[in-house]
Coordinates of C-alpha atoms and ligand atoms in Angstrom, one line a residue:
T14 CA -35.3 1.8 -0.7
D15 CA -36.5 3.7 2.4
L16 CA -33.5 5.5 3.8
S17 CA -34.4 4.4 7.3
L18 CA -33.8 0.8 6.3
I19 CA -30.2 1.3 5.1
R20 CA -27.0 1.0 7.1
N21 CA -23.6 1.7 5.7
F22 CA -20.6 0.6 7.8
S23 CA -17.0 -0.5 7.6
I24 CA -14.9 -2.7 9.9
I25 CA -11.8 -1.3 11.5
A26 CA -9.3 -3.5 13.3
H27 CA -5.7 -4.1 13.9
I28 CA -4.1 -6.7 11.7
D29 CA -5.1 -10.3 12.7
H30 CA -7.8 -9.3 15.2
G31 CA -10.3 -11.0 12.9
K32 CA -11.8 -8.4 10.5
S33 CA -12.0 -10.8 7.5
T34 CA -13.3 -13.7 9.5
L35 CA -16.0 -11.5 11.0
A36 CA -17.0 -10.1 7.6
D37 CA -17.3 -13.5 6.2
R38 CA -19.4 -14.6 9.1
L39 CA -21.8 -11.7 8.6
I40 CA -22.1 -12.6 4.9
Q41 CA -22.7 -16.2 5.8
Y42 CA -25.3 -15.4 8.4
T43 CA -27.3 -13.3 6.1
G44 CA -27.2 -15.9 3.4
G45 CA -24.7 -14.6 1.0
L46 CA -22.3 -17.6 1.4
S47 CA -22.5 -21.3 1.7
E48 CA -20.5 -23.1 4.3
R49 CA -18.2 -24.3 1.6
E50 CA -17.6 -20.8 0.2
M51 CA -17.0 -19.6 3.7
S52 CA -13.9 -21.8 3.9
E53 CA -12.4 -19.6 1.2
Q54 CA -12.0 -16.1 2.6
V55 CA -14.1 -13.9 0.5
L56 CA -13.4 -10.3 1.2
D57 CA -9.7 -10.3 0.5
N58 CA -9.6 -11.9 -2.8
M59 CA -6.1 -11.3 -4.1
D60 CA -3.4 -13.8 -3.3
I61 CA -0.8 -11.3 -2.3
E62 CA -3.3 -9.5 -0.1
R63 CA -4.1 -12.7 1.7
E64 CA -0.4 -13.6 2.2
R65 CA 0.5 -10.1 3.5
G66 CA -2.8 -9.9 5.4
I67 CA -3.7 -6.6 4.0
T68 CA -6.5 -5.4 1.9
I69 CA -5.6 -3.4 -1.1
K70 CA -8.8 -2.5 -2.9
A71 CA -11.9 -1.7 -1.0
Q72 CA -14.6 -4.2 -1.5
T73 CA -18.2 -3.8 -0.5
V74 CA -20.9 -6.4 0.1
R75 CA -24.6 -5.8 0.4
L76 CA -26.4 -7.9 3.0
D77 CA -30.1 -8.3 3.7
Y78 CA -30.9 -8.7 7.4
T79 CA -34.3 -8.9 9.0
G80 CA -34.0 -7.3 12.4
K81 CA -35.9 -7.9 15.6
D82 CA -38.5 -5.4 14.5
G83 CA -39.4 -7.7 11.6
K84 CA -38.1 -5.1 9.0
T85 CA -35.6 -6.1 6.4
Y86 CA -32.6 -3.9 6.3
Q87 CA -30.1 -3.3 3.6
L88 CA -26.6 -3.4 5.2
N89 CA -23.7 -2.3 3.1
L90 CA -20.4 -3.6 4.6
M91 CA -17.4 -1.9 3.2
D92 CA -13.9 -3.3 3.5
T93 CA -11.1 -0.7 3.8
P94 CA -7.5 -1.0 2.9
G95 CA -5.4 -0.9 6.0
H96 CA -2.1 0.6 5.0
V97 CA -0.8 4.2 5.0
D98 CA 0.2 4.0 1.3
F99 CA -3.5 3.8 0.6
A100 CA -4.6 6.4 3.1
Y101 CA -6.6 8.3 0.6
E102 CA -8.6 5.3 -0.4
V103 CA -9.3 4.5 3.2
S104 CA -10.5 8.0 3.7
R105 CA -12.9 7.8 0.7
S106 CA -14.3 4.5 1.9
L107 CA -14.9 5.9 5.4
A108 CA -16.6 8.9 3.9
A109 CA -19.1 6.6 2.3
C110 CA -20.3 5.1 5.6
E111 CA -22.1 6.3 8.7
G112 CA -20.5 4.0 11.2
A113 CA -17.9 1.4 11.9
L114 CA -17.4 -1.8 13.8
L115 CA -14.3 -1.6 15.8
V116 CA -13.0 -5.2 16.2
V117 CA -10.6 -5.7 19.1
D118 CA -9.0 -9.1 19.9
A119 CA -10.1 -10.1 23.4
A120 CA -6.6 -11.5 24.2
Q121 CA -4.5 -8.8 22.6
G122 CA -6.4 -5.7 23.5
V123 CA -6.2 -2.3 21.8
E124 CA -3.2 -2.0 19.6
A125 CA -1.5 0.9 17.9
Q126 CA -3.0 0.5 14.5
T127 CA -6.5 0.3 16.0
L128 CA -5.9 3.8 17.3
A129 CA -4.9 5.3 14.0
N130 CA -7.9 3.8 12.3
V131 CA -10.4 4.8 15.0
Y132 CA -9.2 8.4 14.9
Q133 CA -9.9 8.5 11.1
S134 CA -13.3 7.0 11.7
I135 CA -14.1 9.6 14.4
E136 CA -13.0 12.3 12.1
H137 CA -15.7 11.1 9.7
D138 CA -18.3 11.4 12.5
H139 CA -18.9 7.7 12.6
E140 CA -20.9 5.9 15.2
I141 CA -18.5 3.3 16.4
V142 CA -19.7 -0.1 17.7
P143 CA -17.0 -1.9 19.6
V144 CA -16.8 -5.6 19.0
I145 CA -14.6 -7.7 21.3
N146 CA -13.6 -10.8 19.2
K147 CA -11.9 -14.1 19.9
I148 CA -13.7 -14.6 23.2
D149 CA -13.3 -18.4 22.7
L150 CA -9.6 -18.1 23.3
P151 CA -8.4 -19.3 26.8
A152 CA -6.4 -16.1 27.1
A153 CA -9.4 -13.9 26.3
E154 CA -10.0 -11.1 28.9
P155 CA -13.1 -9.3 27.5
E156 CA -13.7 -7.2 30.6
K157 CA -10.1 -5.9 30.6
V158 CA -10.3 -5.1 26.9
R159 CA -13.6 -3.3 27.5
A160 CA -12.0 -1.1 30.0
E161 CA -9.0 -0.5 27.7
I162 CA -11.2 0.6 24.9
E163 CA -12.9 3.2 27.2
E164 CA -9.6 4.4 28.6
V165 CA -7.4 4.5 25.5
I166 CA -9.9 5.4 22.8
G167 CA -12.4 7.2 25.0
I168 CA -15.6 5.7 23.6
D169 CA -18.4 4.0 25.6
A170 CA -17.7 0.2 25.5
S171 CA -20.4 -0.8 28.0
E172 CA -22.4 -2.2 25.1
A173 CA -19.5 -3.8 23.2
V174 CA -20.6 -6.9 21.4
L175 CA -18.7 -10.1 22.5
T176 CA -18.0 -12.4 19.6
S177 CA -16.1 -15.4 18.3
A178 CA -16.0 -14.9 14.6
K179 CA -14.3 -18.3 14.4
S180 CA -17.0 -20.2 16.2
G181 CA -19.8 -18.1 15.0
I182 CA -20.7 -16.6 18.4
G183 CA -22.4 -13.2 18.7
I184 CA -22.9 -12.7 15.0
E185 CA -26.6 -11.9 15.2
E186 CA -25.9 -9.5 18.1
V187 CA -23.4 -7.7 15.8
L188 CA -26.1 -7.4 13.1
D189 CA -28.6 -6.1 15.6
A190 CA -26.1 -3.6 16.9
V191 CA -25.5 -2.3 13.4
V192 CA -29.2 -1.8 12.9
A193 CA -29.8 -0.2 16.3
R194 CA -26.8 1.9 16.7
I195 CA -25.5 3.0 13.3
P196 CA -27.6 5.9 11.9
P197 CA -29.3 5.5 8.6
P198 CA -27.9 7.7 5.7
K199 CA -29.5 11.0 4.7
G200 CA -30.3 12.1 1.2
D201 CA -32.8 13.6 -1.2
R202 CA -34.2 11.5 -4.0
T203 CA -35.6 14.5 -5.9
A204 CA -32.4 16.5 -5.8
P205 CA -29.9 16.5 -8.8
L206 CA -27.7 13.3 -8.8
K207 CA -24.6 13.4 -6.6
A208 CA -22.7 10.2 -6.2
M209 CA -19.2 9.7 -4.8
L210 CA -16.8 7.5 -6.7
V211 CA -15.5 5.4 -3.9
D212 CA -13.4 2.9 -5.8
S213 CA -12.8 1.5 -9.3
W214 CA -11.3 -1.6 -10.6
Y215 CA -10.9 -3.4 -13.9
D216 CA -12.8 -6.6 -14.5
P217 CA -12.0 -8.7 -17.6
Y218 CA -15.7 -9.3 -18.3
L219 CA -17.3 -6.0 -17.2
G220 CA -14.6 -3.5 -18.0
V221 CA -14.1 -0.8 -15.4
V222 CA -16.4 -1.3 -12.4
I223 CA -17.1 1.7 -10.2
L224 CA -18.2 1.6 -6.6
V225 CA -20.4 4.5 -5.8
R226 CA -22.2 5.9 -2.8
V227 CA -25.2 7.9 -3.9
I228 CA -25.7 11.0 -1.9
D229 CA -28.7 12.6 -3.6
G230 CA -30.8 11.6 -6.6
V231 CA -31.0 8.3 -8.4
I232 CA -28.6 6.5 -10.7
K233 CA -29.9 4.0 -13.2
K234 CA -29.2 2.3 -16.5
G235 CA -29.3 4.6 -19.6
L236 CA -28.4 7.7 -17.7
Q237 CA -25.9 10.0 -19.3
V238 CA -23.5 11.0 -16.5
K239 CA -20.4 13.2 -16.1
F240 CA -17.5 12.9 -13.8
M241 CA -17.1 16.3 -12.4
A242 CA -13.3 16.3 -11.7
G243 CA -12.4 14.1 -14.6
G244 CA -14.5 16.1 -17.0
T245 CA -15.6 13.0 -19.0
E246 CA -19.2 11.9 -19.9
H247 CA -20.4 8.3 -19.9
L248 CA -23.6 6.3 -20.5
I249 CA -24.5 4.0 -17.5
D250 CA -25.0 0.5 -18.9
R251 CA -25.3 -1.4 -15.6
V252 CA -26.3 -0.8 -12.0
G253 CA -25.9 -3.4 -9.3
C254 CA -24.5 -4.5 -6.0
M255 CA -22.2 -7.3 -4.8
R256 CA -23.7 -10.0 -2.6
P257 CA -20.8 -11.0 -2.8
K258 CA -21.6 -12.0 -6.4
L259 CA -22.8 -9.3 -8.8
Q260 CA -26.6 -8.7 -8.7
V261 CA -28.0 -6.4 -11.3
L262 CA -30.5 -3.7 -9.9
D263 CA -32.8 -1.2 -11.5
E264 CA -31.4 1.7 -9.7
L265 CA -29.4 3.0 -6.8
G266 CA -31.1 5.7 -4.7
P267 CA -29.8 8.1 -2.1
G268 CA -27.9 6.5 0.8
E269 CA -27.2 3.4 -1.2
I270 CA -23.8 1.9 -2.1
G271 CA -23.4 -0.2 -5.2
I272 CA -21.6 -0.5 -8.5
I273 CA -22.1 0.9 -12.0
T274 CA -20.4 0.2 -15.3
A275 CA -20.3 2.5 -18.3
Q276 CA -18.1 1.0 -20.9
I277 CA -15.0 2.7 -19.4
K278 CA -11.8 1.2 -20.6
E279 CA -9.3 2.4 -18.0
V280 CA -9.5 2.9 -14.3
A281 CA -7.5 6.1 -14.8
Q282 CA -10.8 7.6 -16.1
A283 CA -12.7 6.8 -13.0
R284 CA -10.8 8.4 -10.2
V285 CA -11.5 7.8 -6.5
G286 CA -13.1 10.7 -4.9
D287 CA -14.7 12.2 -8.0
T288 CA -18.4 13.3 -8.0
I289 CA -20.7 11.7 -10.5
T290 CA -23.7 13.7 -11.7
T291 CA -26.1 13.8 -14.6
V292 CA -25.2 15.6 -17.8
K293 CA -28.7 17.2 -17.9
Q294 CA -29.8 19.2 -14.8
G295 CA -26.8 17.9 -12.9
A296 CA -25.4 19.2 -9.6
T297 CA -23.3 22.3 -10.0
Q298 CA -21.2 21.8 -6.9
A299 CA -19.0 18.7 -6.5
L300 CA -18.6 16.8 -3.2
A301 CA -15.8 18.1 -1.0
G302 CA -12.4 16.5 -0.8
F303 CA -11.4 15.3 -4.2
K304 CA -7.7 14.9 -4.4
E305 CA -5.6 13.8 -7.3
V306 CA -3.2 11.1 -6.0
Q307 CA 0.3 11.5 -7.2
P308 CA 3.0 8.9 -7.1
V309 CA 5.6 9.9 -4.5
V310 CA 8.2 7.1 -4.9
F311 CA 9.9 6.2 -8.1
C312 CA 12.1 3.4 -9.1
G313 CA 13.3 1.6 -12.3
L314 CA 12.1 -1.9 -13.1
F315 CA 14.2 -3.8 -15.6
P316 CA 13.9 -7.3 -16.9
V317 CA 16.8 -9.5 -15.8
D318 CA 16.7 -11.1 -19.2
A319 CA 16.6 -8.4 -21.9
A320 CA 14.4 -10.6 -24.1
D321 CA 11.6 -10.2 -21.5
F322 CA 11.2 -6.5 -22.2
E323 CA 8.1 -6.8 -24.3
K324 CA 6.6 -9.1 -21.8
L325 CA 7.3 -6.6 -19.1
R326 CA 5.7 -3.8 -21.1
E327 CA 2.6 -5.9 -21.6
S328 CA 2.4 -6.9 -17.9
I329 CA 2.9 -3.4 -16.6
G330 CA 0.2 -2.2 -19.0
K331 CA -2.2 -4.9 -17.6
L332 CA -1.5 -4.0 -14.0
R333 CA -2.0 -0.3 -14.8
L334 CA -5.5 -1.1 -16.1
N335 CA -6.4 -1.9 -12.5
D336 CA -4.4 0.7 -10.6
A337 CA -4.6 4.3 -11.7
S338 CA -2.3 5.4 -8.9
F339 CA 0.7 3.7 -10.5
S340 CA 2.5 5.4 -13.4
F341 CA 5.2 4.2 -15.8
E342 CA 7.3 5.4 -18.7
M343 CA 10.1 3.7 -20.7
E344 CA 13.6 4.2 -19.5
S345 CA 17.0 3.0 -20.7
S346 CA 20.0 2.4 -18.6
A347 CA 23.6 1.9 -19.6
A348 CA 24.0 -1.2 -17.5
L349 CA 20.5 -2.5 -17.3
G350 CA 19.2 -2.0 -20.8
F351 CA 15.6 -1.2 -21.4
G352 CA 13.0 -1.0 -18.6
F353 CA 10.5 1.3 -17.0
R354 CA 10.6 4.2 -14.6
C355 CA 7.6 3.6 -12.3
G356 CA 5.9 5.8 -9.8
F357 CA 4.1 4.5 -6.6
L358 CA 2.1 5.8 -3.7
G359 CA 4.6 4.4 -1.3
L360 CA 7.0 1.6 -0.6
L361 CA 4.4 -1.0 0.1
H362 CA 2.7 -0.2 -3.1
L363 CA 6.0 -0.6 -4.9
E364 CA 6.6 -4.0 -3.3
I365 CA 3.1 -5.2 -4.2
I366 CA 3.4 -4.2 -7.9
Q367 CA 6.9 -5.8 -8.1
E368 CA 5.7 -8.9 -6.5
R369 CA 2.7 -9.2 -8.7
L370 CA 4.9 -8.8 -11.8
S371 CA 7.2 -11.5 -10.7
R372 CA 4.5 -13.8 -9.4
E373 CA 1.5 -13.4 -11.7
Y374 CA 3.5 -12.6 -14.8
D375 CA 6.5 -14.7 -14.1
L376 CA 9.1 -12.0 -14.6
D377 CA 12.5 -11.7 -13.1
L378 CA 13.1 -8.1 -12.4
I379 CA 15.8 -5.8 -11.1
T380 CA 14.5 -2.9 -9.1
T381 CA 16.7 0.2 -8.8
A382 CA 17.0 2.2 -5.6
P383 CA 13.6 3.9 -4.8
S384 CA 13.8 7.7 -5.1
V385 CA 11.5 10.6 -4.3
V386 CA 10.8 13.5 -6.6
Y387 CA 13.3 16.4 -6.2
R388 CA 12.8 19.9 -7.5
L389 CA 15.9 21.5 -9.0
T390 CA 16.3 25.2 -9.6
M391 CA 19.1 25.7 -12.1
T392 CA 21.5 28.5 -12.2
D393 CA 19.7 29.8 -15.4
G394 CA 16.5 30.0 -13.4
T395 CA 14.7 27.1 -14.9
V396 CA 13.0 24.6 -12.7
K397 CA 13.1 20.8 -13.2
E398 CA 11.6 17.8 -11.5
L399 CA 14.0 14.9 -10.9
H400 CA 12.3 11.5 -10.9
N401 CA 15.5 9.6 -11.6
P402 CA 18.9 10.0 -10.0
A403 CA 20.4 9.0 -13.3
D404 CA 19.1 12.2 -14.8
M405 CA 20.9 14.4 -12.3
P406 CA 22.5 17.3 -14.1
D407 CA 26.0 18.6 -13.4
P408 CA 25.9 19.9 -9.8
V409 CA 27.6 23.2 -10.7
K410 CA 24.5 24.0 -12.8
I411 CA 22.1 23.6 -9.9
R412 CA 21.4 26.6 -7.8
E413 CA 19.0 25.0 -5.3
M414 CA 17.6 21.5 -4.7
E415 CA 14.4 20.8 -2.8
E416 CA 13.0 17.6 -1.4
P417 CA 9.6 16.6 -0.2
W418 CA 8.9 16.5 3.5
I419 CA 6.1 14.7 5.4
K420 CA 4.4 15.1 8.8
A421 CA 4.5 11.7 10.4
T422 CA 2.3 10.6 13.3
I423 CA 3.5 7.5 15.2
Y424 CA 1.5 5.7 17.9
T425 CA 3.4 3.4 20.1
P426 CA 3.4 1.7 23.5
D427 CA 5.6 3.6 25.9
E428 CA 8.5 1.2 26.1
Y429 CA 9.5 1.6 22.5
L430 CA 9.4 5.4 22.5
G431 CA 13.1 5.8 23.1
S432 CA 14.2 3.7 20.1
I433 CA 11.6 5.4 17.9
L434 CA 12.7 8.9 18.8
K435 CA 16.3 7.8 17.9
L436 CA 15.2 6.3 14.6
C437 CA 13.4 9.6 13.6
Q438 CA 16.4 11.6 14.8
D439 CA 18.8 9.5 12.7
R440 CA 16.5 10.2 9.7
R441 CA 16.8 13.9 10.0
G442 CA 13.5 14.2 11.8
V443 CA 12.3 17.3 13.6
Q444 CA 10.0 16.4 16.5
T445 CA 6.8 18.6 16.6
G446 CA 4.7 16.9 19.3
L447 CA 4.4 14.2 22.0
T448 CA 1.3 13.3 23.9
Y449 CA 0.2 10.3 26.0
V450 CA -3.1 8.4 25.7
G451 CA -3.4 5.6 28.2
G452 CA -0.1 3.7 28.1
R453 CA 0.6 4.9 24.6
A454 CA 2.6 7.7 23.2
Q455 CA 1.6 9.7 20.1
V456 CA 4.7 11.4 18.5
S457 CA 4.7 13.7 15.6
Y458 CA 7.7 14.3 13.5
E459 CA 8.5 16.2 10.3
L460 CA 10.7 14.0 8.2
P461 CA 12.2 14.2 4.7
L462 CA 10.4 11.6 2.6
N463 CA 13.7 10.4 1.2
E464 CA 14.7 9.1 4.6
V465 CA 11.4 7.2 4.9
V466 CA 11.3 5.5 1.5
F467 CA 14.1 3.1 2.1
D468 CA 13.1 1.0 5.1
F469 CA 11.5 3.3 7.6
Y470 CA 8.4 1.0 8.1
D471 CA 10.5 -2.1 8.4
R472 CA 12.7 -0.4 11.1
L473 CA 9.7 1.0 12.9
K474 CA 8.0 -2.4 12.9
S475 CA 11.1 -4.3 14.1
I476 CA 12.1 -1.9 16.9
S477 CA 8.5 -1.8 18.2
R478 CA 7.9 -5.6 17.7
G479 CA 5.1 -4.7 15.4
Y480 CA 3.2 -2.4 17.9
A481 CA 3.9 1.0 16.5
S482 CA 1.8 2.3 13.8
F483 CA 2.6 5.1 11.4
D484 CA 0.7 7.5 9.3
Y485 CA 1.8 10.5 7.2
E486 CA 0.8 13.3 5.1
Q487 CA 3.0 15.4 2.7
I488 CA 3.8 18.9 3.8
G489 CA 5.6 20.3 0.8
L490 CA 9.2 20.9 -0.4
R491 CA 12.1 22.1 1.6
E492 CA 15.6 23.0 0.5
G493 CA 18.2 20.4 1.3
D494 CA 21.9 19.9 1.0
L495 CA 21.7 16.9 -1.3
V496 CA 24.3 15.1 -3.2
M497 CA 24.4 12.3 -5.8
M498 CA 26.2 9.2 -4.6
N499 CA 27.4 6.5 -7.0
I500 CA 28.4 3.0 -6.2
L501 CA 31.2 1.5 -8.3
V502 CA 31.8 -2.2 -8.6
N503 CA 35.2 -3.1 -10.2
N504 CA 35.5 0.6 -11.1
E505 CA 32.3 0.7 -13.0
P506 CA 29.3 2.7 -11.7
V507 CA 26.2 0.6 -11.0
D508 CA 23.4 2.9 -12.0
A509 CA 20.8 0.8 -10.2
L510 CA 22.4 1.7 -6.9
S511 CA 23.1 5.4 -7.5
M512 CA 21.1 7.6 -5.2
V513 CA 20.5 11.1 -4.0
V514 CA 21.3 11.5 -0.3
H515 CA 21.6 14.3 2.2
R516 CA 25.3 15.3 2.6
S517 CA 25.2 14.4 6.3
Q518 CA 24.0 10.8 5.5
A519 CA 26.4 10.2 2.6
D520 CA 29.2 8.8 4.7
P521 CA 27.3 6.3 6.8
R522 CA 25.0 5.2 3.9
G523 CA 27.9 4.8 1.5
R524 CA 29.9 2.8 4.1
H525 CA 26.9 0.6 4.8
L526 CA 26.2 0.0 1.1
V527 CA 29.7 -1.1 0.3
E528 CA 29.9 -3.3 3.4
R529 CA 26.6 -5.0 2.4
L530 CA 27.7 -5.5 -1.2
K531 CA 30.9 -7.0 0.0
D532 CA 28.8 -9.8 1.6
L533 CA 26.3 -10.0 -1.1
I534 CA 28.5 -10.3 -4.2
P535 CA 30.0 -13.7 -4.6
R536 CA 33.8 -14.0 -5.0
H537 CA 35.2 -14.1 -8.4
M538 CA 38.6 -15.2 -9.9
F539 CA 39.9 -11.7 -9.4
K540 CA 39.9 -9.0 -6.8
I541 CA 36.8 -6.7 -6.8
P542 CA 37.0 -3.2 -5.4
I543 CA 33.6 -1.7 -4.3
Q544 CA 33.4 2.0 -3.8
A545 CA 30.9 4.7 -2.9
A546 CA 31.7 8.1 -4.4
I547 CA 30.4 11.6 -4.6
G548 CA 31.7 13.0 -7.9
A549 CA 35.3 11.9 -8.1
K550 CA 35.7 11.6 -4.3
V551 CA 35.6 8.1 -2.9
I552 CA 33.9 8.1 0.5
A553 CA 33.9 4.4 1.3
R554 CA 35.7 1.4 -0.1
E555 CA 35.8 -2.4 0.4
T556 CA 37.5 -5.2 -1.5
I557 CA 36.3 -8.7 -2.3
S558 CA 39.3 -10.9 -2.4
A559 CA 39.8 -13.3 -5.3
M560 CA 38.7 -16.9 -5.1
R561 CA 41.3 -19.6 -4.7
K562 CA 41.6 -21.9 -7.7
D563 CA 41.1 -25.2 -6.0
V564 CA 37.7 -24.3 -4.8
T565 CA 36.2 -24.4 -8.3
A566 CA 38.2 -27.4 -9.2
K567 CA 36.5 -29.2 -6.3
C568 CA 33.1 -27.9 -7.4
Y569 CA 33.3 -29.4 -10.7
G570 CA 34.4 -32.9 -9.6
G571 CA 32.1 -35.7 -8.7
D572 CA 29.7 -37.8 -10.6
I573 CA 27.6 -36.9 -13.6
S574 CA 24.2 -36.4 -12.0
R575 CA 25.7 -34.1 -9.4
K576 CA 27.4 -32.1 -12.1
K577 CA 24.1 -31.9 -14.0
K578 CA 22.3 -30.6 -10.9
L579 CA 25.0 -28.0 -10.4
L580 CA 24.7 -26.9 -14.0
E581 CA 21.0 -26.6 -13.7
K582 CA 21.4 -24.6 -10.5
Q583 CA 23.8 -22.4 -12.2
K584 CA 21.4 -21.8 -15.1
E585 CA 18.7 -20.9 -12.6
G586 CA 21.2 -18.6 -10.9
K587 CA 22.2 -16.9 -14.1
K588 CA 18.7 -15.8 -14.7
R589 CA 18.9 -13.7 -11.6
M590 CA 22.3 -12.3 -12.1
R591 CA 23.6 -9.2 -13.7
E592 CA 27.1 -8.3 -14.9
Y593 CA 28.9 -5.1 -14.0
G594 CA 32.5 -4.6 -15.2
N595 CA 32.8 -8.4 -15.5
V596 CA 31.3 -8.9 -12.0
T597 CA 28.2 -10.9 -11.6
I598 CA 25.8 -9.5 -9.1
P599 CA 22.8 -11.5 -7.8
Q600 CA 19.5 -9.8 -8.1
E601 CA 18.8 -10.0 -4.3
A602 CA 21.9 -8.0 -3.7
F603 CA 20.3 -4.9 -5.2
I604 CA 17.4 -4.9 -2.9
A605 CA 19.2 -6.2 0.2
A606 CA 21.9 -3.6 -0.2
L607 CA 19.4 -0.8 0.0
R608 CA 18.0 -1.8 3.4
M609 CA 19.7 0.1 6.1
G610 CA 20.9 -2.0 9.0
Ligands
GTP2 P1 -5.9 -8.9 8.3 O1 -6.7 -9.3 7.1 O2 -4.5 -9.5 8.3 O3 -6.0 -7.5 8.6 O4 -6.5 -9.7 9.5 P2 -7.9 -9.7 9.9 O5 -8.1 -8.7 11.0 O6 -8.8 -9.8 8.8 O7 -7.9 -11.1 10.6 P3 -8.4 -12.5 10.1 O8 -9.9 -12.5 10.0 O9 -7.6 -12.9 8.9 O10 -8.1 -13.4 11.4 C1 -6.8 -13.5 11.9 C2 -6.6 -14.9 12.5 O11 -7.4 -14.9 13.7 C3 -7.0 -16.0 11.7 O12 -6.1 -17.1 11.9 C4 -8.4 -16.4 12.2 O13 -8.8 -17.7 12.0 C5 -8.3 -16.0 13.6 N1 -9.6 -15.6 14.2 C6 -10.5 -14.8 13.8 N2 -11.5 -14.7 14.6 C7 -11.3 -15.5 15.6 C8 -12.0 -15.9 16.8 O14 -13.1 -15.5 17.1 N3 -11.4 -16.8 17.6 C9 -10.2 -17.4 17.4 N4 -9.7 -18.2 18.2 N5 -9.5 -17.0 16.3 C10 -10.0 -16.2 15.4

């Protein structure tokens, strides 16, 4: 294809401003979808994604559009994941495009997340086309929003396209703006092949499917290629594009985005950001920016019912086929039995995997406290990585303990700034910058990752009523005064709740945990002490008083059917309970207890 007829673009938007609806309209308008298919949202195709309103894996659709000049253009529309846990994937997707549509809700205006995304896009030298959507709403104020885009983001919005993705208004104008304003890609067809591996996923029929952006050269079936960072060689057996269904093509030339398959069994072999070239006369220099993604948050996943262990192993293996960024190894715990120690890109990633296991594979799981990776220097000079608090060696043998830090950037409307500064301060943050753009503040903080993994996003979201957005990068390890805190229920340590904390946080966190557990653990026939301890020293204590006898007596009275219902309920309940020192702890208690108030 003639390079001047190609346009590669992504859509950036704040959650709910209409990104998916607009994408579906563009597909529909250019003939990729029938009205019936349109009713099912196409671009986000995983259940959990839809429910959470986020896009996990980037998807790309190719559209053919005949412009006003009578020429038919190839438009590659790329969807990008919206969450910081997947920041690297977002960055790779953006690197594969020359421009972006910036969708802003005509009633809501520019919001924090829009800013974070736009800055990323600007960093990639994108041409940004503002689209003011939802103009059908009675509360729509397109002119005000236009001024806001100019003031806050600092880009020209005089030619912003006004749309209602819902009613199908302005769709053609969006397509014309893409053709007219987003520059075509550059590339050399005769140069050695250089293609960027933008994304990969596992398909049960095709095996591993790889999304590529060809920079130079041509990729076609039968070509022997190598992955420069991965170091493996593969034979291309299929080349195509998504429309949104798969269409097989003869080749992908420079500037084009499409998919390839090469009989690859695991996505781990096709890593995002890698450079694909030919084995013979290939490129010698890889594309810039390949980064190996490392899990940063670890936790244990255990089946509630020990008999489900094999099923858990199988399910985790299947999930891993499609997600190379998630790692796992077998682990055994005194109280929880056999399970897996798993590594994730972040907390949201953890929650998604956990949810998919329980929903798609019907598994009841216990998740242990999430932990970051610590580096221990022992008194004998050896260095260890600690992925699991349960493996913590005797403190007297540790000379130094280091923890990972991040540089966080937070965008927020002014009025929430005070509470956000306090939150960061409470989490041992060190402020490194504060600037204002329009009515918004941009704050930067250095924070220990361990203070962020628990519930930082949740807290940030709730104190800013959803308006603050958050982005981070890792900045290395720093020494910290860290201690191991154990939680004892009826004098027995609950390994799922033991954690590494900063000494200054041990008291409040220990107190908080025991107070929460006191509310979360049901009463028993006996008194239950709950304690938080560092070594032998108890730092917080609560007691659950014993249940009075007549309460149970009353429970078990009544007619047969009610009794049966009760028994069934109990059975259901049992599935989600765990015993510690004769105390039954509901599964929710583990997760709930870990959220800081
Ligand atoms: P995430 O996938 O959660 O990031 O959201 P999104 O930006 O993809 O938004 P989505 O397309 O899911 O739209 C969010 C809501 O806004 C849905 O309920 C849409 O039906 C609605 N919506 C989208 N476009 C319009 C529009 O032009 N007018 C009106 N009134 N509603 C719209």
